[in-house]
Tab-separated table of C-alpha atoms in Angstrom:
chain	number	residue	atom	x	y	z
A	1	MET	CA	75.773	-68.244	31.554
A	2	ILE	CA	76.327	-67.657	35.251
A	3	ASP	CA	79.730	-66.616	36.501
A	4	GLN	CA	80.713	-68.806	39.443
A	5	THR	CA	81.979	-65.869	41.409
A	6	THR	CA	78.811	-63.781	41.169
A	7	SER	CA	76.127	-64.503	43.692
A	8	VAL	CA	73.623	-61.692	43.960
A	9	SER	CA	70.248	-61.990	42.307
A	10	SER	CA	66.889	-60.383	42.950
A	11	ARG	CA	65.141	-63.672	42.125
A	12	PRO	CA	67.259	-66.498	43.552
A	13	TRP	CA	64.870	-69.257	42.363
A	14	LEU	CA	65.439	-68.043	38.811
A	15	SER	CA	69.199	-68.277	39.328
A	16	GLY	CA	68.678	-71.828	40.571
A	17	VAL	CA	66.656	-72.702	37.469
A	18	HIS	CA	69.268	-71.071	35.253
A	19	GLU	CA	72.200	-72.864	36.874
A	20	ALA	CA	70.470	-76.255	36.940
A	21	PHE	CA	69.734	-76.007	33.216
A	22	PRO	CA	72.826	-78.002	32.125
A	23	LEU	CA	71.453	-80.918	34.176
A	24	LEU	CA	68.642	-81.321	31.670
A	25	GLY	CA	71.095	-82.610	29.078
A	26	GLY	CA	71.710	-85.577	31.347
A	27	TYR	CA	68.311	-85.947	33.005
A	28	VAL	CA	65.963	-85.863	30.033
A	29	PRO	CA	67.592	-88.593	27.873
A	30	VAL	CA	67.969	-90.884	30.900
A	31	ALA	CA	64.367	-90.226	31.988
A	32	ILE	CA	63.186	-90.989	28.443
A	33	SER	CA	65.096	-94.290	28.639
A	34	PHE	CA	63.468	-95.040	32.000
A	35	GLY	CA	59.967	-94.351	30.661
A	36	LEU	CA	60.634	-96.581	27.673
A	37	ILE	CA	62.111	-99.437	29.728
A	38	ALA	CA	59.316	-99.256	32.331
A	39	VAL	CA	56.643	-99.562	29.640
A	40	GLN	CA	58.547	-102.422	28.003
A	41	ALA	CA	58.696	-104.101	31.424
A	42	GLY	CA	54.895	-104.046	31.643
A	43	PHE	CA	54.206	-100.824	33.584
A	44	THR	CA	51.663	-98.354	32.205
A	45	PRO	CA	52.872	-94.817	31.322
A	46	TRP	CA	50.947	-93.553	34.372
A	47	GLU	CA	52.722	-96.025	36.680
A	48	ALA	CA	56.145	-95.189	35.222
A	49	THR	CA	55.453	-91.480	35.767
A	50	LEU	CA	54.321	-92.126	39.327
A	51	ILE	CA	57.530	-94.013	40.117
A	52	SER	CA	59.610	-91.135	38.729
A	53	THR	CA	57.566	-88.597	40.701
A	54	LEU	CA	57.629	-90.404	44.039
A	55	VAL	CA	60.914	-92.337	44.115
A	56	TYR	CA	62.943	-89.878	42.012
A	57	ALA	CA	66.287	-91.674	42.159
A	58	GLY	CA	67.673	-92.551	38.727
A	59	ALA	CA	69.660	-95.764	38.955
A	60	SER	CA	67.501	-97.342	41.642
A	61	GLN	CA	64.361	-96.828	39.536
A	62	PHE	CA	65.889	-98.849	36.693
A	63	LEU	CA	66.774	-101.587	39.158
A	64	PHE	CA	63.292	-101.529	40.754
A	65	VAL	CA	61.527	-101.889	37.412
A	66	GLY	CA	64.036	-104.462	36.133
A	67	MET	CA	63.782	-106.649	39.238
A	68	ILE	CA	59.998	-106.616	39.193
A	69	ALA	CA	59.923	-107.411	35.475
A	70	GLY	CA	62.322	-110.294	36.193
A	71	GLY	CA	59.952	-111.720	38.805
A	72	ALA	CA	61.918	-110.781	41.944
A	73	PRO	CA	59.961	-110.499	45.220
A	74	LEU	CA	58.680	-106.976	45.866
A	75	TRP	CA	60.379	-106.702	49.261
A	76	LEU	CA	63.755	-107.484	47.647
A	77	ALA	CA	63.178	-104.824	44.975
A	78	VAL	CA	62.438	-102.279	47.734
A	79	VAL	CA	65.504	-103.276	49.778
A	80	MET	CA	67.810	-103.075	46.744
A	81	THR	CA	66.328	-99.699	45.765
A	82	LEU	CA	67.033	-98.316	49.227
A	83	LEU	CA	70.521	-99.831	49.365
A	84	ILE	CA	71.459	-98.061	46.136
A	85	ASN	CA	70.180	-94.783	47.559
A	86	VAL	CA	72.004	-95.060	50.894
A	87	ARG	CA	74.834	-92.911	49.507
A	88	HIS	CA	72.440	-89.933	49.613
A	89	ALA	CA	72.664	-90.024	53.412
A	90	VAL	CA	75.844	-87.912	53.463
A	91	TYR	CA	74.420	-85.177	51.237
A	92	GLY	CA	72.043	-83.422	53.670
A	93	PRO	CA	74.550	-83.074	56.529
A	94	ASN	CA	77.107	-81.637	54.109
A	95	LEU	CA	74.688	-78.846	53.192
A	96	ALA	CA	73.189	-78.306	56.659
A	97	ALA	CA	75.746	-75.704	57.705
A	98	TRP	CA	74.528	-73.385	54.938
A	99	MET	CA	70.806	-73.817	55.570
A	100	ASN	CA	68.707	-71.488	57.701
A	101	ALA	CA	65.907	-72.602	60.019
A	102	SER	CA	63.191	-72.527	57.344
A	103	ARG	CA	60.639	-75.320	57.562
A	104	TRP	CA	60.793	-75.723	53.783
A	105	TRP	CA	64.207	-77.383	53.783
A	106	PRO	CA	63.034	-80.848	54.934
A	107	TRP	CA	60.394	-80.929	52.169
A	108	LEU	CA	62.940	-79.946	49.558
A	109	MET	CA	65.127	-82.909	50.467
A	110	HIS	CA	63.022	-85.006	48.089
A	111	GLY	CA	64.968	-83.237	45.338
A	112	LEU	CA	68.420	-83.910	46.799
A	113	THR	CA	69.881	-86.027	43.994
A	114	ASP	CA	73.586	-86.560	43.254
A	115	GLN	CA	73.577	-83.729	40.748
A	116	ILE	CA	71.627	-81.208	42.837
A	117	PHE	CA	73.891	-81.961	45.811
A	118	ALA	CA	77.002	-81.364	43.715
A	119	LEU	CA	75.593	-78.088	42.405
A	120	ALA	CA	74.400	-76.883	45.832
A	121	HIS	CA	77.628	-77.899	47.577
A	122	HIS	CA	79.467	-75.726	45.098
A	123	ARG	CA	77.102	-72.745	45.140
A	124	PHE	CA	75.873	-72.443	48.747
A	125	PRO	CA	79.110	-70.975	50.124
A	126	GLN	CA	78.970	-68.280	47.417
A	127	LEU	CA	75.303	-67.356	47.940
A	128	PRO	CA	73.976	-65.031	50.658
A	129	GLU	CA	71.978	-66.982	53.269
A	130	ALA	CA	68.676	-65.377	52.288
A	131	GLN	CA	69.021	-66.624	48.708
A	132	ARG	CA	69.899	-70.259	49.297
A	133	LEU	CA	66.373	-71.583	49.857
A	134	GLY	CA	65.018	-69.953	46.699
A	135	TRP	CA	68.054	-71.002	44.694
A	136	PHE	CA	67.756	-74.624	45.868
A	137	ALA	CA	63.994	-74.712	45.228
A	138	GLY	CA	64.467	-73.428	41.674
A	139	ALA	CA	67.269	-75.864	40.854
A	140	ALA	CA	65.669	-78.913	42.511
A	141	LEU	CA	62.193	-78.317	41.071
A	142	LEU	CA	63.533	-77.853	37.540
A	143	ALA	CA	65.494	-81.111	37.805
A	144	TRP	CA	62.488	-82.975	39.275
A	145	ALA	CA	60.114	-81.624	36.615
A	146	SER	CA	62.529	-82.555	33.821
A	147	TRP	CA	62.827	-86.083	35.226
A	148	ILE	CA	59.031	-86.495	35.360
A	149	LEU	CA	58.424	-84.989	31.915
A	150	GLY	CA	61.242	-87.058	30.422
A	151	THR	CA	59.632	-90.198	31.846
A	152	VAL	CA	56.233	-89.251	30.369
A	153	LEU	CA	57.879	-88.633	27.015
A	154	GLY	CA	59.766	-91.919	27.131
A	155	ALA	CA	56.710	-93.900	28.212
A	156	LEU	CA	54.498	-92.431	25.499
A	157	ALA	CA	56.890	-91.913	22.607
A	158	GLY	CA	60.260	-93.393	23.630
A	159	ASP	CA	60.403	-95.875	20.761
A	160	TRP	CA	59.755	-93.180	18.181
A	161	LEU	CA	62.192	-90.690	19.747
A	162	MET	CA	65.051	-93.190	19.937
A	163	ALA	CA	64.482	-94.236	16.311
A	164	ARG	CA	64.248	-90.623	15.103
A	165	TRP	CA	67.252	-89.161	16.957
A	166	PRO	CA	69.412	-92.080	18.087
A	167	LEU	CA	72.529	-89.927	18.552
A	168	LEU	CA	70.895	-87.397	20.886
A	169	GLY	CA	70.509	-90.061	23.532
A	170	GLU	CA	74.215	-90.775	23.201
A	171	ILE	CA	75.536	-87.198	23.069
A	172	LEU	CA	73.416	-85.177	25.532
A	173	PRO	CA	74.207	-87.275	28.627
A	174	PHE	CA	77.811	-86.005	28.409
A	175	ALA	CA	76.395	-82.859	30.055
A	176	LEU	CA	76.566	-84.702	33.379
A	177	PRO	CA	80.296	-85.545	33.447
A	178	ALA	CA	81.014	-82.074	32.024
A	179	LEU	CA	79.041	-80.445	34.829
A	180	PHE	CA	80.644	-82.616	37.531
A	181	LEU	CA	84.039	-81.778	36.080
A	182	VAL	CA	83.339	-78.060	36.416
A	183	LEU	CA	82.228	-78.627	40.017
A	184	VAL	CA	85.250	-80.736	40.956
A	185	ALA	CA	87.951	-78.776	39.078
A	186	PRO	CA	88.158	-75.857	41.558
A	187	ARG	CA	88.906	-78.344	44.354
A	188	PHE	CA	92.266	-79.351	42.874
A	189	THR	CA	93.961	-76.787	45.071
A	190	SER	CA	96.859	-78.795	46.519
A	191	LYS	CA	98.757	-82.053	45.949
A	192	ARG	CA	96.872	-83.637	48.836
A	193	TRP	CA	93.420	-82.743	47.524
A	194	SER	CA	94.388	-83.547	43.936
A	195	LEU	CA	95.619	-87.038	44.780
A	196	ALA	CA	92.567	-87.830	46.916
A	197	LEU	CA	90.128	-86.584	44.268
A	198	ALA	CA	92.005	-88.404	41.487
A	199	ILE	CA	91.846	-91.655	43.483
A	200	SER	CA	88.118	-91.190	44.055
A	201	ILE	CA	87.543	-90.570	40.330
A	202	GLY	CA	89.785	-93.482	39.295
A	203	VAL	CA	88.261	-96.022	41.697
A	204	ALA	CA	84.745	-94.997	40.633
A	205	MET	CA	85.692	-95.503	36.976
A	206	LEU	CA	87.149	-98.920	37.742
A	207	CYS	CA	84.023	-99.952	39.659
A	208	THR	CA	81.817	-98.795	36.771
A	209	LEU	CA	83.909	-100.730	34.250
A	210	THR	CA	83.482	-103.855	36.373
A	211	ASP	CA	79.699	-103.343	36.714
A	212	TYR	CA	79.756	-102.204	40.356
A	213	THR	CA	78.560	-98.694	39.626
A	214	ASN	CA	76.308	-98.019	42.605
A	215	ILE	CA	78.379	-99.639	45.312
A	216	GLY	CA	81.378	-98.069	43.568
A	217	ILE	CA	80.352	-94.512	44.468
A	218	PRO	CA	80.617	-94.864	48.266
A	219	ILE	CA	83.669	-97.147	47.932
A	220	ALA	CA	85.465	-94.628	45.693
A	221	ALA	CA	84.557	-91.730	47.979
A	222	GLY	CA	85.813	-93.734	50.976
A	223	CYS	CA	89.122	-94.478	49.200
A	224	GLY	CA	89.558	-90.795	48.362
A	225	ALA	CA	88.807	-89.724	51.939
A	226	LEU	CA	91.171	-92.395	53.307
A	227	CYS	CA	93.932	-91.199	50.991
A	228	PHE	CA	93.366	-87.603	52.116
A	229	THR	CA	93.564	-88.648	55.763
A	230	LEU	CA	96.612	-90.913	55.480
A	231	ILE	CA	98.823	-89.149	52.956
A	232	ARG	CA	100.367	-85.806	53.766
A	233	PHE	CA	102.880	-84.033	51.614
A	234	THR	CA	105.754	-82.355	53.409
A	235	PRO	CA	106.768	-78.976	52.037
A	236	HIS	CA	110.134	-78.800	50.219
A	237	LYS	CA	113.013	-77.787	52.459
A	238	GLU	CA	115.512	-75.309	51.132
A	239	PRO	CA	119.090	-76.707	51.232
A	240	SER	CA	121.084	-75.011	53.937
B	1	MET	CA	49.067	-101.575	39.585
B	2	SER	CA	48.240	-104.093	42.304
B	3	SER	CA	48.001	-102.925	45.900
B	4	ALA	CA	51.192	-104.832	46.734
B	5	MET	CA	52.996	-102.936	43.978
B	6	TRP	CA	51.599	-99.651	45.306
B	7	ILE	CA	53.000	-100.460	48.733
B	8	ALA	CA	56.392	-101.335	47.187
B	9	VAL	CA	56.536	-98.031	45.271
B	10	LEU	CA	55.478	-96.055	48.348
B	11	ALA	CA	57.975	-97.888	50.571
B	12	SER	CA	60.778	-97.117	48.081
B	13	ALA	CA	59.680	-93.475	47.868
B	14	ILE	CA	59.345	-92.921	51.626
B	15	GLY	CA	62.549	-94.838	52.342
B	16	THR	CA	64.498	-92.762	49.799
B	17	LEU	CA	63.086	-89.526	51.236
B	18	LEU	CA	64.037	-90.580	54.774
B	19	ILE	CA	67.579	-91.464	53.625
B	20	ARG	CA	67.887	-87.903	52.301
B	21	LEU	CA	66.051	-86.221	55.183
B	22	LEU	CA	66.985	-87.884	58.493
B	23	PRO	CA	70.753	-87.231	58.313
B	24	LEU	CA	69.974	-83.574	57.580
B	25	LEU	CA	67.744	-83.343	60.672
B	26	TRP	CA	70.480	-85.004	62.743
B	27	MET	CA	73.033	-82.481	61.517
B	28	ARG	CA	70.696	-79.542	62.152
B	29	ARG	CA	70.225	-80.688	65.761
B	30	ARG	CA	73.984	-81.062	66.135
B	31	LEU	CA	74.546	-77.547	64.798
B	32	LYS	CA	71.894	-76.203	67.165
B	33	ARG	CA	73.630	-77.918	70.101
B	34	LEU	CA	76.941	-76.381	69.082
B	35	ASP	CA	75.361	-72.953	68.797
B	36	GLY	CA	77.932	-70.227	68.255
B	37	GLU	CA	80.438	-72.388	66.384
B	38	ASP	CA	80.916	-71.907	62.687
B	39	GLY	CA	78.554	-74.389	61.012
B	40	VAL	CA	81.181	-75.739	58.622
B	41	GLU	CA	83.675	-76.149	61.470
B	42	ALA	CA	81.061	-78.011	63.506
B	43	MET	CA	80.749	-80.694	60.860
B	44	PRO	CA	82.636	-83.935	61.613
B	45	GLN	CA	85.802	-83.984	59.488
B	46	TRP	CA	85.025	-87.329	57.843
B	47	LEU	CA	81.677	-85.967	56.739
B	48	ALA	CA	83.141	-82.754	55.341
B	49	LEU	CA	85.635	-84.875	53.374
B	50	LEU	CA	83.047	-87.289	52.043
B	51	GLY	CA	81.035	-84.530	50.325
B	52	PRO	CA	83.657	-83.536	47.726
B	53	MET	CA	84.802	-87.168	47.418
B	54	MET	CA	81.250	-88.282	46.573
B	55	ILE	CA	81.063	-85.628	43.849
B	56	ALA	CA	84.414	-86.839	42.480
B	57	ALA	CA	83.133	-90.444	42.579
B	58	VAL	CA	79.961	-89.532	40.685
B	59	LEU	CA	82.199	-87.745	38.155
B	60	GLY	CA	84.228	-90.943	37.782
B	61	VAL	CA	81.093	-93.013	37.212
B	62	SER	CA	79.707	-90.610	34.630
B	63	LEU	CA	83.051	-90.329	32.804
B	64	VAL	CA	82.902	-93.952	31.650
B	65	PRO	CA	81.409	-93.763	28.153
B	66	HIS	CA	78.328	-95.790	27.220
B	67	ARG	CA	80.150	-97.223	24.235
B	68	LEU	CA	83.342	-98.779	25.514
B	69	ASP	CA	85.270	-98.558	22.235
B	70	ALA	CA	88.016	-96.228	21.035
B	71	VAL	CA	85.475	-93.678	19.748
B	72	GLY	CA	83.684	-93.547	23.111
B	73	TRP	CA	86.910	-93.001	25.052
B	74	LEU	CA	88.279	-90.507	22.514
B	75	ALA	CA	85.026	-88.527	22.560
B	76	SER	CA	85.052	-88.485	26.373
B	77	ALA	CA	88.698	-87.381	26.495
B	78	ILE	CA	88.118	-84.565	23.999
B	79	GLY	CA	84.901	-83.563	25.781
B	80	VAL	CA	86.805	-83.389	29.075
B	81	LEU	CA	89.605	-81.290	27.543
B	82	ALA	CA	87.123	-78.896	25.927
B	83	THR	CA	85.195	-78.553	29.210
B	84	LEU	CA	88.365	-77.867	31.188
B	85	ALA	CA	89.741	-75.404	28.619
B	86	VAL	CA	86.568	-73.294	28.631
B	87	TRP	CA	86.254	-73.544	32.419
B	88	TYR	CA	89.878	-72.420	32.842
B	89	ARG	CA	89.195	-69.394	30.659
B	90	LEU	CA	85.730	-68.362	31.864
B	91	ARG	CA	85.371	-69.923	35.350
B	92	SER	CA	81.632	-70.262	34.706
B	93	LEU	CA	79.248	-73.213	35.015
B	94	GLY	CA	77.253	-73.206	31.786
B	95	TRP	CA	79.591	-72.564	28.853
B	96	PRO	CA	82.127	-75.262	29.775
B	97	VAL	CA	79.288	-77.804	29.779
B	98	VAL	CA	78.068	-76.586	26.379
B	99	ALA	CA	81.624	-76.786	24.996
B	100	GLY	CA	82.150	-80.271	26.438
B	101	VAL	CA	78.912	-81.653	24.986
B	102	ALA	CA	79.617	-80.011	21.611
B	103	ALA	CA	83.160	-81.466	21.451
B	104	PHE	CA	81.945	-84.896	22.593
B	105	GLY	CA	79.121	-84.813	20.054
B	106	ALA	CA	81.444	-83.681	17.246
B	107	VAL	CA	83.723	-86.688	17.769
B	108	ILE	CA	80.751	-89.087	17.838
B	109	LEU	CA	79.291	-87.534	14.670
B	110	ILE	CA	82.605	-87.494	12.780
B	111	ALA	CA	83.266	-91.107	13.757
B	112	GLY	CA	79.758	-92.033	12.624
B	113	MET	CA	80.383	-90.572	9.146
B	114	ARG	CA	83.404	-92.777	8.496
């Protein structure tokens, strides 16, 4: 396993693949579920795979397929899909400072999911500039490929897989919160940061429990940022 | 797939790509304009804050277990503790995730046996 403090590698794309590997525990079971649900909603396996390849945005794909299966107008399904994905707008600018002028970066933005952003935001400052593009390509392409292959698997054999190993679909997705935890933990460096991050986590949990998962992410992040801006802790004064 | 459906899928795909791409291009132009300044310093403060907060929010969303019963919450809590314990010791990315999933899975399996 990769040490977070090491950064030098002769093949940065391989490091990216290696470090994105834990994502598969979350991506593959969810992609299998998507393939299965898409086929049950009347899409062919080929169409489900195409949606995963081109749209490549987890939650919004479920909504897209569900709305269409429920008879919603296509334009509304597109608008809702894009609204759910609006949160991705802050990801690119947050990474821009660590990107060089390569023309490959814009193309790689197709792979900028929540998880890849979290991983890159953590790793870019530690990596030498020359390695970031290769690292990002390796991590993003592995995640994309796993999402597509998971969808194919779910569309073709989802029923059988879920019946055969019902617990795997329940256990493996814990890889995602575990990975996010490892990415967030080093940021608890002061009372101010800790409170803001805890509020963001707590509000997001509350929103999820009340079925406002997607809108909950930007709301929770906004609450955390607001808390960080408004609340300042004064250092203890020694009694004279 | 009907042609209308094709257009809907393509519109969703292109729209999602533009949501990810255009803000990056805007930021790159801004950084170019502020040539000479440290890139991270050149970022608007609200934007620099939102990055970590978004990651924390996605953590919050993913922490809510699929099964909202005592077993689900207990498994999540033990998975979190195992992840943090191994991270605290090793400060690595991979092993804490393995430990968290193993601990989470162990609780689910043990609860399933009873």
